[in-house]
Amino acid sequence: MAEYEWQRIARAIEEEIRSGRIPPGGALASITRLAGIHGVADRTVRRALQDLRERGLIETLPHKGPFVVEQPPVDDPGDDEPDD
């Protein structure tokens, strides 16, 4: 199945967060800057950030922009499997 652009961007930002390149409490680039970096429209970046917010990886502070949460949730690839 093809990946939407916003999913690709969300995955790239998540990798930066999980690898520590953007540390807890660290600011993400502005929406305009992220759009330029990824070659997409602002609305595409907004959708990617919405996904990251919904998954608890970032928070957006009014008049300041998106930041990595202090304790990002642990990535659990087996989360879809039933518990034994």
PDB file of N, CA, C and O in Angstrom:
ATOM      1  N   MET A   1       0.846  -1.180   0.000  1.00  0.00           N
ATOM      2  CA  MET A   1       0.000   0.000   0.000  1.00  0.00           C
ATOM      3  C   MET A   1       0.894   1.247   0.000  1.00  0.00           C
ATOM      4  O   MET A   1       1.894   1.307   0.718  1.00  0.00           O
ATOM      5  N   ALA A   2       0.540   2.207  -0.793  1.00  0.00           N
ATOM      6  CA  ALA A   2       1.314   3.446  -0.900  1.00  0.00           C
ATOM      7  C   ALA A   2       1.184   4.259   0.387  1.00  0.00           C
ATOM      8  O   ALA A   2       0.164   4.227   1.062  1.00  0.00           O
ATOM      9  N   GLU A   3       2.244   4.985   0.689  1.00  0.00           N
ATOM     10  CA  GLU A   3       2.280   5.818   1.882  1.00  0.00           C
ATOM     11  C   GLU A   3       1.957   7.257   1.478  1.00  0.00           C
ATOM     12  O   GLU A   3       2.470   7.759   0.482  1.00  0.00           O
ATOM     13  N   TYR A   4       1.104   7.915   2.254  1.00  0.00           N
ATOM     14  CA  TYR A   4       0.816   9.326   2.016  1.00  0.00           C
ATOM     15  C   TYR A   4       2.037  10.161   2.396  1.00  0.00           C
ATOM     16  O   TYR A   4       2.843   9.763   3.239  1.00  0.00           O
ATOM     17  N   GLU A   5       2.155  11.338   1.797  1.00  0.00           N
ATOM     18  CA  GLU A   5       3.282  12.229   2.103  1.00  0.00           C
ATOM     19  C   GLU A   5       3.314  12.574   3.592  1.00  0.00           C
ATOM     20  O   GLU A   5       4.386  12.605   4.194  1.00  0.00           O
ATOM     21  N   TRP A   6       2.154  12.840   4.192  1.00  0.00           N
ATOM     22  CA  TRP A   6       2.154  13.205   5.608  1.00  0.00           C
ATOM     23  C   TRP A   6       2.667  12.049   6.463  1.00  0.00           C
ATOM     24  O   TRP A   6       3.316  12.278   7.486  1.00  0.00           O
ATOM     25  N   GLN A   7       2.415  10.818   6.047  1.00  0.00           N
ATOM     26  CA  GLN A   7       2.910   9.662   6.795  1.00  0.00           C
ATOM     27  C   GLN A   7       4.431   9.556   6.689  1.00  0.00           C
ATOM     28  O   GLN A   7       5.110   9.239   7.670  1.00  0.00           O
ATOM     29  N   ARG A   8       4.958   9.831   5.513  1.00  0.00           N
ATOM     30  CA  ARG A   8       6.407   9.807   5.306  1.00  0.00           C
ATOM     31  C   ARG A   8       7.086  10.860   6.185  1.00  0.00           C
ATOM     32  O   ARG A   8       8.111  10.593   6.822  1.00  0.00           O
ATOM     33  N   ILE A   9       6.485  12.044   6.245  1.00  0.00           N
ATOM     34  CA  ILE A   9       7.051  13.129   7.043  1.00  0.00           C
ATOM     35  C   ILE A   9       6.957  12.794   8.529  1.00  0.00           C
ATOM     36  O   ILE A   9       7.921  12.980   9.279  1.00  0.00           O
ATOM     37  N   ALA A  10       5.813  12.283   8.961  1.00  0.00           N
ATOM     38  CA  ALA A  10       5.647  11.899  10.368  1.00  0.00           C
ATOM     39  C   ALA A  10       6.675  10.836  10.749  1.00  0.00           C
ATOM     40  O   ALA A  10       7.280  10.892  11.826  1.00  0.00           O
ATOM     41  N   ARG A  11       6.891   9.862   9.873  1.00  0.00           N
ATOM     42  CA  ARG A  11       7.859   8.797  10.137  1.00  0.00           C
ATOM     43  C   ARG A  11       9.272   9.374  10.249  1.00  0.00           C
ATOM     44  O   ARG A  11      10.049   8.997  11.127  1.00  0.00           O
ATOM     45  N   ALA A  12       9.615  10.318   9.374  1.00  0.00           N
ATOM     46  CA  ALA A  12      10.947  10.935   9.398  1.00  0.00           C
ATOM     47  C   ALA A  12      11.159  11.723  10.695  1.00  0.00           C
ATOM     48  O   ALA A  12      12.221  11.634  11.317  1.00  0.00           O
ATOM     49  N   ILE A  13      10.152  12.475  11.109  1.00  0.00           N
ATOM     50  CA  ILE A  13      10.266  13.249  12.347  1.00  0.00           C
ATOM     51  C   ILE A  13      10.328  12.308  13.544  1.00  0.00           C
ATOM     52  O   ILE A  13      11.119  12.520  14.472  1.00  0.00           O
ATOM     53  N   GLU A  14       9.512  11.252  13.532  1.00  0.00           N
ATOM     54  CA  GLU A  14       9.547  10.287  14.628  1.00  0.00           C
ATOM     55  C   GLU A  14      10.935   9.662  14.754  1.00  0.00           C
ATOM     56  O   GLU A  14      11.448   9.486  15.863  1.00  0.00           O
ATOM     57  N   GLU A  15      11.551   9.354  13.644  1.00  0.00           N
ATOM     58  CA  GLU A  15      12.904   8.775  13.671  1.00  0.00           C
ATOM     59  C   GLU A  15      13.892   9.763  14.296  1.00  0.00           C
ATOM     60  O   GLU A  15      14.770   9.363  15.071  1.00  0.00           O
ATOM     61  N   GLU A  16      13.750  11.037  13.985  1.00  0.00           N
ATOM     62  CA  GLU A  16      14.630  12.046  14.579  1.00  0.00           C
ATOM     63  C   GLU A  16      14.423  12.119  16.091  1.00  0.00           C
ATOM     64  O   GLU A  16      15.376  12.300  16.847  1.00  0.00           O
ATOM     65  N   ILE A  17      13.172  11.969  16.528  1.00  0.00           N
ATOM     66  CA  ILE A  17      12.866  12.003  17.961  1.00  0.00           C
ATOM     67  C   ILE A  17      13.425  10.756  18.649  1.00  0.00           C
ATOM     68  O   ILE A  17      14.135  10.841  19.642  1.00  0.00           O
ATOM     69  N   ARG A  18      13.137   9.591  18.103  1.00  0.00           N
ATOM     70  CA  ARG A  18      13.539   8.326  18.742  1.00  0.00           C
ATOM     71  C   ARG A  18      15.062   8.146  18.742  1.00  0.00           C
ATOM     72  O   ARG A  18      15.598   7.514  19.635  1.00  0.00           O
ATOM     73  N   SER A  19      15.747   8.721  17.746  1.00  0.00           N
ATOM     74  CA  SER A  19      17.205   8.601  17.687  1.00  0.00           C
ATOM     75  C   SER A  19      17.904   9.614  18.593  1.00  0.00           C
ATOM     76  O   SER A  19      19.107   9.524  18.798  1.00  0.00           O
ATOM     77  N   GLY A  20      17.140  10.594  19.105  1.00  0.00           N
ATOM     78  CA  GLY A  20      17.724  11.616  19.963  1.00  0.00           C
ATOM     79  C   GLY A  20      18.212  12.837  19.228  1.00  0.00           C
ATOM     80  O   GLY A  20      18.725  13.773  19.844  1.00  0.00           O
ATOM     81  N   ARG A  21      18.092  12.851  17.897  1.00  0.00           N
ATOM     82  CA  ARG A  21      18.510  14.048  17.144  1.00  0.00           C
ATOM     83  C   ARG A  21      17.670  15.256  17.537  1.00  0.00           C
ATOM     84  O   ARG A  21      18.158  16.389  17.490  1.00  0.00           O
ATOM     85  N   ILE A  22      16.406  15.018  17.889  1.00  0.00           N
ATOM     86  CA  ILE A  22      15.580  16.065  18.501  1.00  0.00           C
ATOM     87  C   ILE A  22      15.280  15.538  19.904  1.00  0.00           C
ATOM     88  O   ILE A  22      14.514  14.587  20.064  1.00  0.00           O
ATOM     89  N   PRO A  23      15.889  16.120  20.925  1.00  0.00           N
ATOM     90  CA  PRO A  23      15.759  15.585  22.280  1.00  0.00           C
ATOM     91  C   PRO A  23      14.418  15.932  22.927  1.00  0.00           C
ATOM     92  O   PRO A  23      13.711  16.836  22.456  1.00  0.00           O
ATOM     93  N   PRO A  24      14.071  15.239  24.010  1.00  0.00           N
ATOM     94  CA  PRO A  24      12.862  15.610  24.759  1.00  0.00           C
ATOM     95  C   PRO A  24      12.923  17.086  25.130  1.00  0.00           C
ATOM     96  O   PRO A  24      13.969  17.598  25.557  1.00  0.00           O
ATOM     97  N   GLY A  25      11.817  17.780  24.916  1.00  0.00           N
ATOM     98  CA  GLY A  25      11.769  19.210  25.164  1.00  0.00           C
ATOM     99  C   GLY A  25      12.289  20.047  24.018  1.00  0.00           C
ATOM    100  O   GLY A  25      12.158  21.271  24.025  1.00  0.00           O
ATOM    101  N   GLY A  26      12.880  19.402  23.016  1.00  0.00           N
ATOM    102  CA  GLY A  26      13.440  20.119  21.877  1.00  0.00           C
ATOM    103  C   GLY A  26      12.360  20.613  20.929  1.00  0.00           C
ATOM    104  O   GLY A  26      11.320  19.987  20.769  1.00  0.00           O
ATOM    105  N   ALA A  27      12.633  21.736  20.317  1.00  0.00           N
ATOM    106  CA  ALA A  27      11.695  22.325  19.368  1.00  0.00           C
ATOM    107  C   ALA A  27      11.888  21.720  17.985  1.00  0.00           C
ATOM    108  O   ALA A  27      13.017  21.463  17.560  1.00  0.00           O
ATOM    109  N   LEU A  28      10.782  21.499  17.297  1.00  0.00           N
ATOM    110  CA  LEU A  28      10.827  21.120  15.895  1.00  0.00           C
ATOM    111  C   LEU A  28      10.935  22.399  15.072  1.00  0.00           C
ATOM    112  O   LEU A  28      10.635  23.490  15.564  1.00  0.00           O
ATOM    113  N   ALA A  29      11.342  22.273  13.844  1.00  0.00           N
ATOM    114  CA  ALA A  29      11.357  23.424  12.936  1.00  0.00           C
ATOM    115  C   ALA A  29       9.926  23.912  12.739  1.00  0.00           C
ATOM    116  O   ALA A  29       8.962  23.183  12.986  1.00  0.00           O
ATOM    117  N   SER A  30       9.786  25.127  12.255  1.00  0.00           N
ATOM    118  CA  SER A  30       8.457  25.679  11.997  1.00  0.00           C
ATOM    119  C   SER A  30       7.772  24.895  10.869  1.00  0.00           C
ATOM    120  O   SER A  30       8.428  24.192  10.088  1.00  0.00           O
ATOM    121  N   ILE A  31       6.471  25.034  10.807  1.00  0.00           N
ATOM    122  CA  ILE A  31       5.702  24.357   9.757  1.00  0.00           C
ATOM    123  C   ILE A  31       6.211  24.775   8.382  1.00  0.00           C
ATOM    124  O   ILE A  31       6.413  23.936   7.502  1.00  0.00           O
ATOM    125  N   THR A  32       6.456  26.062   8.202  1.00  0.00           N
ATOM    126  CA  THR A  32       6.940  26.565   6.921  1.00  0.00           C
ATOM    127  C   THR A  32       8.303  25.957   6.578  1.00  0.00           C
ATOM    128  O   THR A  32       8.544  25.536   5.448  1.00  0.00           O
ATOM    129  N   ARG A  33       9.178  25.884   7.563  1.00  0.00           N
ATOM    130  CA  ARG A  33      10.510  25.313   7.333  1.00  0.00           C
ATOM    131  C   ARG A  33      10.421  23.819   7.023  1.00  0.00           C
ATOM    132  O   ARG A  33      11.077  23.331   6.105  1.00  0.00           O
ATOM    133  N   LEU A  34       9.604  23.082   7.782  1.00  0.00           N
ATOM    134  CA  LEU A  34       9.431  21.650   7.526  1.00  0.00           C
ATOM    135  C   LEU A  34       8.850  21.414   6.135  1.00  0.00           C
ATOM    136  O   LEU A  34       9.263  20.491   5.436  1.00  0.00           O
ATOM    137  N   ALA A  35       7.907  22.266   5.738  1.00  0.00           N
ATOM    138  CA  ALA A  35       7.323  22.134   4.400  1.00  0.00           C
ATOM    139  C   ALA A  35       8.396  22.331   3.329  1.00  0.00           C
ATOM    140  O   ALA A  35       8.447  21.589   2.340  1.00  0.00           O
ATOM    141  N   GLY A  36       9.267  23.307   3.532  1.00  0.00           N
ATOM    142  CA  GLY A  36      10.357  23.543   2.588  1.00  0.00           C
ATOM    143  C   GLY A  36      11.347  22.395   2.551  1.00  0.00           C
ATOM    144  O   GLY A  36      11.788  21.969   1.481  1.00  0.00           O
ATOM    145  N   ILE A  37      11.689  21.860   3.715  1.00  0.00           N
ATOM    146  CA  ILE A  37      12.633  20.744   3.807  1.00  0.00           C
ATOM    147  C   ILE A  37      12.105  19.524   3.053  1.00  0.00           C
ATOM    148  O   ILE A  37      12.837  18.861   2.327  1.00  0.00           O
ATOM    149  N   HIS A  38      10.809  19.249   3.239  1.00  0.00           N
ATOM    150  CA  HIS A  38      10.214  18.041   2.658  1.00  0.00           C
ATOM    151  C   HIS A  38       9.569  18.275   1.291  1.00  0.00           C
ATOM    152  O   HIS A  38       9.097  17.323   0.662  1.00  0.00           O
ATOM    153  N   GLY A  39       9.532  19.534   0.845  1.00  0.00           N
ATOM    154  CA  GLY A  39       8.981  19.845  -0.474  1.00  0.00           C
ATOM    155  C   GLY A  39       7.482  19.601  -0.587  1.00  0.00           C
ATOM    156  O   GLY A  39       7.015  19.098  -1.609  1.00  0.00           O
ATOM    157  N   VAL A  40       6.751  19.951   0.484  1.00  0.00           N
ATOM    158  CA  VAL A  40       5.296  19.745   0.502  1.00  0.00           C
ATOM    159  C   VAL A  40       4.601  21.020   0.961  1.00  0.00           C
ATOM    160  O   VAL A  40       5.250  21.970   1.402  1.00  0.00           O
ATOM    161  N   ALA A  41       3.287  21.014   0.886  1.00  0.00           N
ATOM    162  CA  ALA A  41       2.491  22.147   1.353  1.00  0.00           C
ATOM    163  C   ALA A  41       2.423  22.171   2.881  1.00  0.00           C
ATOM    164  O   ALA A  41       2.568  21.129   3.532  1.00  0.00           O
ATOM    165  N   ASP A  42       2.190  23.356   3.433  1.00  0.00           N
ATOM    166  CA  ASP A  42       2.058  23.505   4.888  1.00  0.00           C
ATOM    167  C   ASP A  42       1.012  22.548   5.451  1.00  0.00           C
ATOM    168  O   ASP A  42       1.210  21.965   6.510  1.00  0.00           O
ATOM    169  N   ARG A  43      -0.098  22.376   4.754  1.00  0.00           N
ATOM    170  CA  ARG A  43      -1.180  21.522   5.277  1.00  0.00           C
ATOM    171  C   ARG A  43      -0.731  20.069   5.415  1.00  0.00           C
ATOM    172  O   ARG A  43      -1.208  19.352   6.288  1.00  0.00           O
ATOM    173  N   THR A  44       0.194  19.637   4.570  1.00  0.00           N
ATOM    174  CA  THR A  44       0.716  18.271   4.659  1.00  0.00           C
ATOM    175  C   THR A  44       1.546  18.115   5.932  1.00  0.00           C
ATOM    176  O   THR A  44       1.432  17.110   6.640  1.00  0.00           O
ATOM    177  N   VAL A  45       2.349  19.119   6.250  1.00  0.00           N
ATOM    178  CA  VAL A  45       3.137  19.103   7.484  1.00  0.00           C
ATOM    179  C   VAL A  45       2.196  19.156   8.687  1.00  0.00           C
ATOM    180  O   VAL A  45       2.398  18.425   9.667  1.00  0.00           O
ATOM    181  N   ARG A  46       1.170  19.982   8.615  1.00  0.00           N
ATOM    182  CA  ARG A  46       0.210  20.062   9.724  1.00  0.00           C
ATOM    183  C   ARG A  46      -0.422  18.704   9.997  1.00  0.00           C
ATOM    184  O   ARG A  46      -0.622  18.322  11.149  1.00  0.00           O
ATOM    185  N   ARG A  47      -0.730  17.960   8.944  1.00  0.00           N
ATOM    186  CA  ARG A  47      -1.327  16.624   9.123  1.00  0.00           C
ATOM    187  C   ARG A  47      -0.330  15.670   9.764  1.00  0.00           C
ATOM    188  O   ARG A  47      -0.692  14.871  10.633  1.00  0.00           O
ATOM    189  N   ALA A  48       0.932  15.754   9.379  1.00  0.00           N
ATOM    190  CA  ALA A  48       1.973  14.917   9.982  1.00  0.00           C
ATOM    191  C   ALA A  48       2.125  15.254  11.469  1.00  0.00           C
ATOM    192  O   ALA A  48       2.215  14.353  12.310  1.00  0.00           O
ATOM    193  N   LEU A  49       2.129  16.539  11.799  1.00  0.00           N
ATOM    194  CA  LEU A  49       2.257  16.953  13.193  1.00  0.00           C
ATOM    195  C   LEU A  49       1.037  16.530  14.002  1.00  0.00           C
ATOM    196  O   LEU A  49       1.167  16.142  15.168  1.00  0.00           O
ATOM    197  N   GLN A  50      -0.140  16.583  13.386  1.00  0.00           N
ATOM    198  CA  GLN A  50      -1.361  16.120  14.059  1.00  0.00           C
ATOM    199  C   GLN A  50      -1.211  14.650  14.449  1.00  0.00           C
ATOM    200  O   GLN A  50      -1.542  14.257  15.573  1.00  0.00           O
ATOM    201  N   ASP A  51      -0.692  13.846  13.534  1.00  0.00           N
ATOM    202  CA  ASP A  51      -0.482  12.429  13.814  1.00  0.00           C
ATOM    203  C   ASP A  51       0.488  12.245  14.979  1.00  0.00           C
ATOM    204  O   ASP A  51       0.239  11.439  15.884  1.00  0.00           O
ATOM    205  N   LEU A  52       1.590  12.974  14.972  1.00  0.00           N
ATOM    206  CA  LEU A  52       2.576  12.863  16.041  1.00  0.00           C
ATOM    207  C   LEU A  52       2.000  13.311  17.382  1.00  0.00           C
ATOM    208  O   LEU A  52       2.299  12.716  18.416  1.00  0.00           O
ATOM    209  N   ARG A  53       1.154  14.353  17.359  1.00  0.00           N
ATOM    210  CA  ARG A  53       0.478  14.804  18.587  1.00  0.00           C
ATOM    211  C   ARG A  53      -0.464  13.731  19.117  1.00  0.00           C
ATOM    212  O   ARG A  53      -0.472  13.430  20.314  1.00  0.00           O
ATOM    213  N   GLU A  54      -1.248  13.139  18.213  1.00  0.00           N
ATOM    214  CA  GLU A  54      -2.212  12.104  18.603  1.00  0.00           C
ATOM    215  C   GLU A  54      -1.509  10.884  19.194  1.00  0.00           C
ATOM    216  O   GLU A  54      -2.075  10.187  20.029  1.00  0.00           O
ATOM    217  N   ARG A  55      -0.291  10.626  18.754  1.00  0.00           N
ATOM    218  CA  ARG A  55       0.470   9.486  19.264  1.00  0.00           C
ATOM    219  C   ARG A  55       1.326   9.838  20.478  1.00  0.00           C
ATOM    220  O   ARG A  55       2.046   9.005  21.005  1.00  0.00           O
ATOM    221  N   GLY A  56       1.208  11.085  20.944  1.00  0.00           N
ATOM    222  CA  GLY A  56       1.884  11.487  22.170  1.00  0.00           C
ATOM    223  C   GLY A  56       3.360  11.778  22.035  1.00  0.00           C
ATOM    224  O   GLY A  56       4.079  11.819  23.038  1.00  0.00           O
ATOM    225  N   LEU A  57       3.838  12.017  20.825  1.00  0.00           N
ATOM    226  CA  LEU A  57       5.262  12.290  20.617  1.00  0.00           C
ATOM    227  C   LEU A  57       5.604  13.770  20.720  1.00  0.00           C
ATOM    228  O   LEU A  57       6.720  14.127  21.106  1.00  0.00           O
ATOM    229  N   ILE A  58       4.668  14.619  20.330  1.00  0.00           N
ATOM    230  CA  ILE A  58       4.917  16.059  20.381  1.00  0.00           C
ATOM    231  C   ILE A  58       3.727  16.766  21.007  1.00  0.00           C
ATOM    232  O   ILE A  58       2.634  16.203  21.132  1.00  0.00           O
ATOM    233  N   GLU A  59       3.977  18.001  21.399  1.00  0.00           N
ATOM    234  CA  GLU A  59       2.902  18.896  21.826  1.00  0.00           C
ATOM    235  C   GLU A  59       3.148  20.233  21.148  1.00  0.00           C
ATOM    236  O   GLU A  59       4.290  20.566  20.827  1.00  0.00           O
ATOM    237  N   THR A  60       2.087  20.962  20.900  1.00  0.00           N
ATOM    238  CA  THR A  60       2.232  22.266  20.277  1.00  0.00           C
ATOM    239  C   THR A  60       1.883  23.334  21.304  1.00  0.00           C
ATOM    240  O   THR A  60       0.795  23.312  21.882  1.00  0.00           O
ATOM    241  N   LEU A  61       2.823  24.221  21.539  1.00  0.00           N
ATOM    242  CA  LEU A  61       2.611  25.297  22.489  1.00  0.00           C
ATOM    243  C   LEU A  61       2.182  26.550  21.740  1.00  0.00           C
ATOM    244  O   LEU A  61       2.817  26.916  20.736  1.00  0.00           O
ATOM    245  N   PRO A  62       1.103  27.201  22.195  1.00  0.00           N
ATOM    246  CA  PRO A  62       0.621  28.395  21.505  1.00  0.00           C
ATOM    247  C   PRO A  62       1.720  29.453  21.356  1.00  0.00           C
ATOM    248  O   PRO A  62       2.477  29.709  22.294  1.00  0.00           O
ATOM    249  N   HIS A  63       1.821  29.996  20.179  1.00  0.00           N
ATOM    250  CA  HIS A  63       2.783  31.050  19.838  1.00  0.00           C
ATOM    251  C   HIS A  63       4.243  30.604  19.914  1.00  0.00           C
ATOM    252  O   HIS A  63       5.146  31.418  19.815  1.00  0.00           O
ATOM    253  N   LYS A  64       4.485  29.292  20.123  1.00  0.00           N
ATOM    254  CA  LYS A  64       5.855  28.795  20.194  1.00  0.00           C
ATOM    255  C   LYS A  64       6.104  27.685  19.189  1.00  0.00           C
ATOM    256  O   LYS A  64       7.207  27.535  18.703  1.00  0.00           O
ATOM    257  N   GLY A  65       5.105  26.854  18.917  1.00  0.00           N
ATOM    258  CA  GLY A  65       5.266  25.799  17.927  1.00  0.00           C
ATOM    259  C   GLY A  65       5.359  24.417  18.538  1.00  0.00           C
ATOM    260  O   GLY A  65       5.119  24.217  19.725  1.00  0.00           O
ATOM    261  N   PRO A  66       5.741  23.436  17.705  1.00  0.00           N
ATOM    262  CA  PRO A  66       5.787  22.045  18.155  1.00  0.00           C
ATOM    263  C   PRO A  66       7.081  21.698  18.899  1.00  0.00           C
ATOM    264  O   PRO A  66       8.166  22.117  18.495  1.00  0.00           O
ATOM    265  N   PHE A  67       6.932  20.933  19.985  1.00  0.00           N
ATOM    266  CA  PHE A  67       8.051  20.476  20.803  1.00  0.00           C
ATOM    267  C   PHE A  67       7.896  18.983  21.067  1.00  0.00           C
ATOM    268  O   PHE A  67       6.782  18.476  21.177  1.00  0.00           O
ATOM    269  N   VAL A  68       9.021  18.304  21.236  1.00  0.00           N
ATOM    270  CA  VAL A  68       9.009  16.896  21.627  1.00  0.00           C
ATOM    271  C   VAL A  68       8.586  16.832  23.095  1.00  0.00           C
ATOM    272  O   VAL A  68       9.066  17.620  23.916  1.00  0.00           O
ATOM    273  N   VAL A  69       7.688  15.905  23.422  1.00  0.00           N
ATOM    274  CA  VAL A  69       7.281  15.757  24.816  1.00  0.00           C
ATOM    275  C   VAL A  69       8.461  15.261  25.647  1.00  0.00           C
ATOM    276  O   VAL A  69       9.395  14.643  25.111  1.00  0.00           O
ATOM    277  N   GLU A  70       8.429  15.520  26.939  1.00  0.00           N
ATOM    278  CA  GLU A  70       9.539  15.139  27.812  1.00  0.00           C
ATOM    279  C   GLU A  70       9.734  13.632  27.880  1.00  0.00           C
ATOM    280  O   GLU A  70      10.846  13.150  27.958  1.00  0.00           O
ATOM    281  N   GLN A  71       8.662  12.860  27.844  1.00  0.00           N
ATOM    282  CA  GLN A  71       8.745  11.401  27.913  1.00  0.00           C
ATOM    283  C   GLN A  71       7.959  10.806  26.750  1.00  0.00           C
ATOM    284  O   GLN A  71       6.805  10.424  26.917  1.00  0.00           O
ATOM    285  N   PRO A  72       8.556  10.720  25.540  1.00  0.00           N
ATOM    286  CA  PRO A  72       7.816  10.127  24.420  1.00  0.00           C
ATOM    287  C   PRO A  72       7.430   8.687  24.746  1.00  0.00           C
ATOM    288  O   PRO A  72       8.159   7.994  25.457  1.00  0.00           O
ATOM    289  N   PRO A  73       6.269   8.243  24.274  1.00  0.00           N
ATOM    290  CA  PRO A  73       5.859   6.862  24.517  1.00  0.00           C
ATOM    291  C   PRO A  73       6.871   5.885  23.917  1.00  0.00           C
ATOM    292  O   PRO A  73       7.499   6.177  22.915  1.00  0.00           O
ATOM    293  N   VAL A  74       6.996   4.755  24.552  1.00  0.00           N
ATOM    294  CA  VAL A  74       7.917   3.720  24.071  1.00  0.00           C
ATOM    295  C   VAL A  74       7.340   3.089  22.823  1.00  0.00           C
ATOM    296  O   VAL A  74       6.152   2.776  22.757  1.00  0.00           O
ATOM    297  N   ASP A  75       8.186   2.926  21.817  1.00  0.00           N
ATOM    298  CA  ASP A  75       7.763   2.282  20.574  1.00  0.00           C
ATOM    299  C   ASP A  75       7.665   0.788  20.834  1.00  0.00           C
ATOM    300  O   ASP A  75       8.642   0.142  21.178  1.00  0.00           O
ATOM    301  N   ASP A  76       6.462   0.224  20.683  1.00  0.00           N
ATOM    302  CA  ASP A  76       6.237  -1.195  20.947  1.00  0.00           C
ATOM    303  C   ASP A  76       5.741  -1.866  19.684  1.00  0.00           C
ATOM    304  O   ASP A  76       4.549  -1.845  19.395  1.00  0.00           O
ATOM    305  N   PRO A  77       6.649  -2.442  18.881  1.00  0.00           N
ATOM    306  CA  PRO A  77       6.228  -3.046  17.619  1.00  0.00           C
ATOM    307  C   PRO A  77       5.294  -4.235  17.799  1.00  0.00           C
ATOM    308  O   PRO A  77       4.552  -4.574  16.901  1.00  0.00           O
ATOM    309  N   GLY A  78       5.266  -4.848  18.960  1.00  0.00           N
ATOM    310  CA  GLY A  78       4.383  -5.986  19.193  1.00  0.00           C
ATOM    311  C   GLY A  78       3.058  -5.586  19.789  1.00  0.00           C
ATOM    312  O   GLY A  78       2.300  -6.422  20.265  1.00  0.00           O
ATOM    313  N   ASP A  79       2.734  -4.324  19.759  1.00  0.00           N
ATOM    314  CA  ASP A  79       1.533  -3.803  20.385  1.00  0.00           C
ATOM    315  C   ASP A  79       0.252  -4.387  19.788  1.00  0.00           C
ATOM    316  O   ASP A  79      -0.765  -4.452  20.442  1.00  0.00           O
ATOM    317  N   ASP A  80       0.300  -4.835  18.536  1.00  0.00           N
ATOM    318  CA  ASP A  80      -0.892  -5.377  17.883  1.00  0.00           C
ATOM    319  C   ASP A  80      -1.137  -6.838  18.219  1.00  0.00           C
ATOM    320  O   ASP A  80      -2.166  -7.390  17.895  1.00  0.00           O
ATOM    321  N   GLU A  81      -0.172  -7.474  18.874  1.00  0.00           N
ATOM    322  CA  GLU A  81      -0.298  -8.891  19.195  1.00  0.00           C
ATOM    323  C   GLU A  81      -1.010  -9.066  20.535  1.00  0.00           C
ATOM    324  O   GLU A  81      -0.818  -8.281  21.453  1.00  0.00           O
ATOM    325  N   PRO A  82      -1.840 -10.107  20.654  1.00  0.00           N
ATOM    326  CA  PRO A  82      -2.535 -10.339  21.926  1.00  0.00           C
ATOM    327  C   PRO A  82      -1.542 -10.739  23.022  1.00  0.00           C
ATOM    328  O   PRO A  82      -0.524 -11.376  22.768  1.00  0.00           O
ATOM    329  N   ASP A  83      -1.861 -10.335  24.259  1.00  0.00           N
ATOM    330  CA  ASP A  83      -1.040 -10.730  25.397  1.00  0.00           C
ATOM    331  C   ASP A  83      -1.297 -12.178  25.753  1.00  0.00           C
ATOM    332  O   ASP A  83      -2.400 -12.676  25.646  1.00  0.00           O
ATOM    333  N   ASP A  84      -0.256 -12.880  26.195  1.00  0.00           N
ATOM    334  CA  ASP A  84      -0.412 -14.279  26.623  1.00  0.00           C
ATOM    335  C   ASP A  84      -0.640 -14.361  28.103  1.00  0.00           C
ATOM    336  O   ASP A  84      -0.212 -13.651  28.882  1.00  0.00           O
TER     337      ASP A  84
END
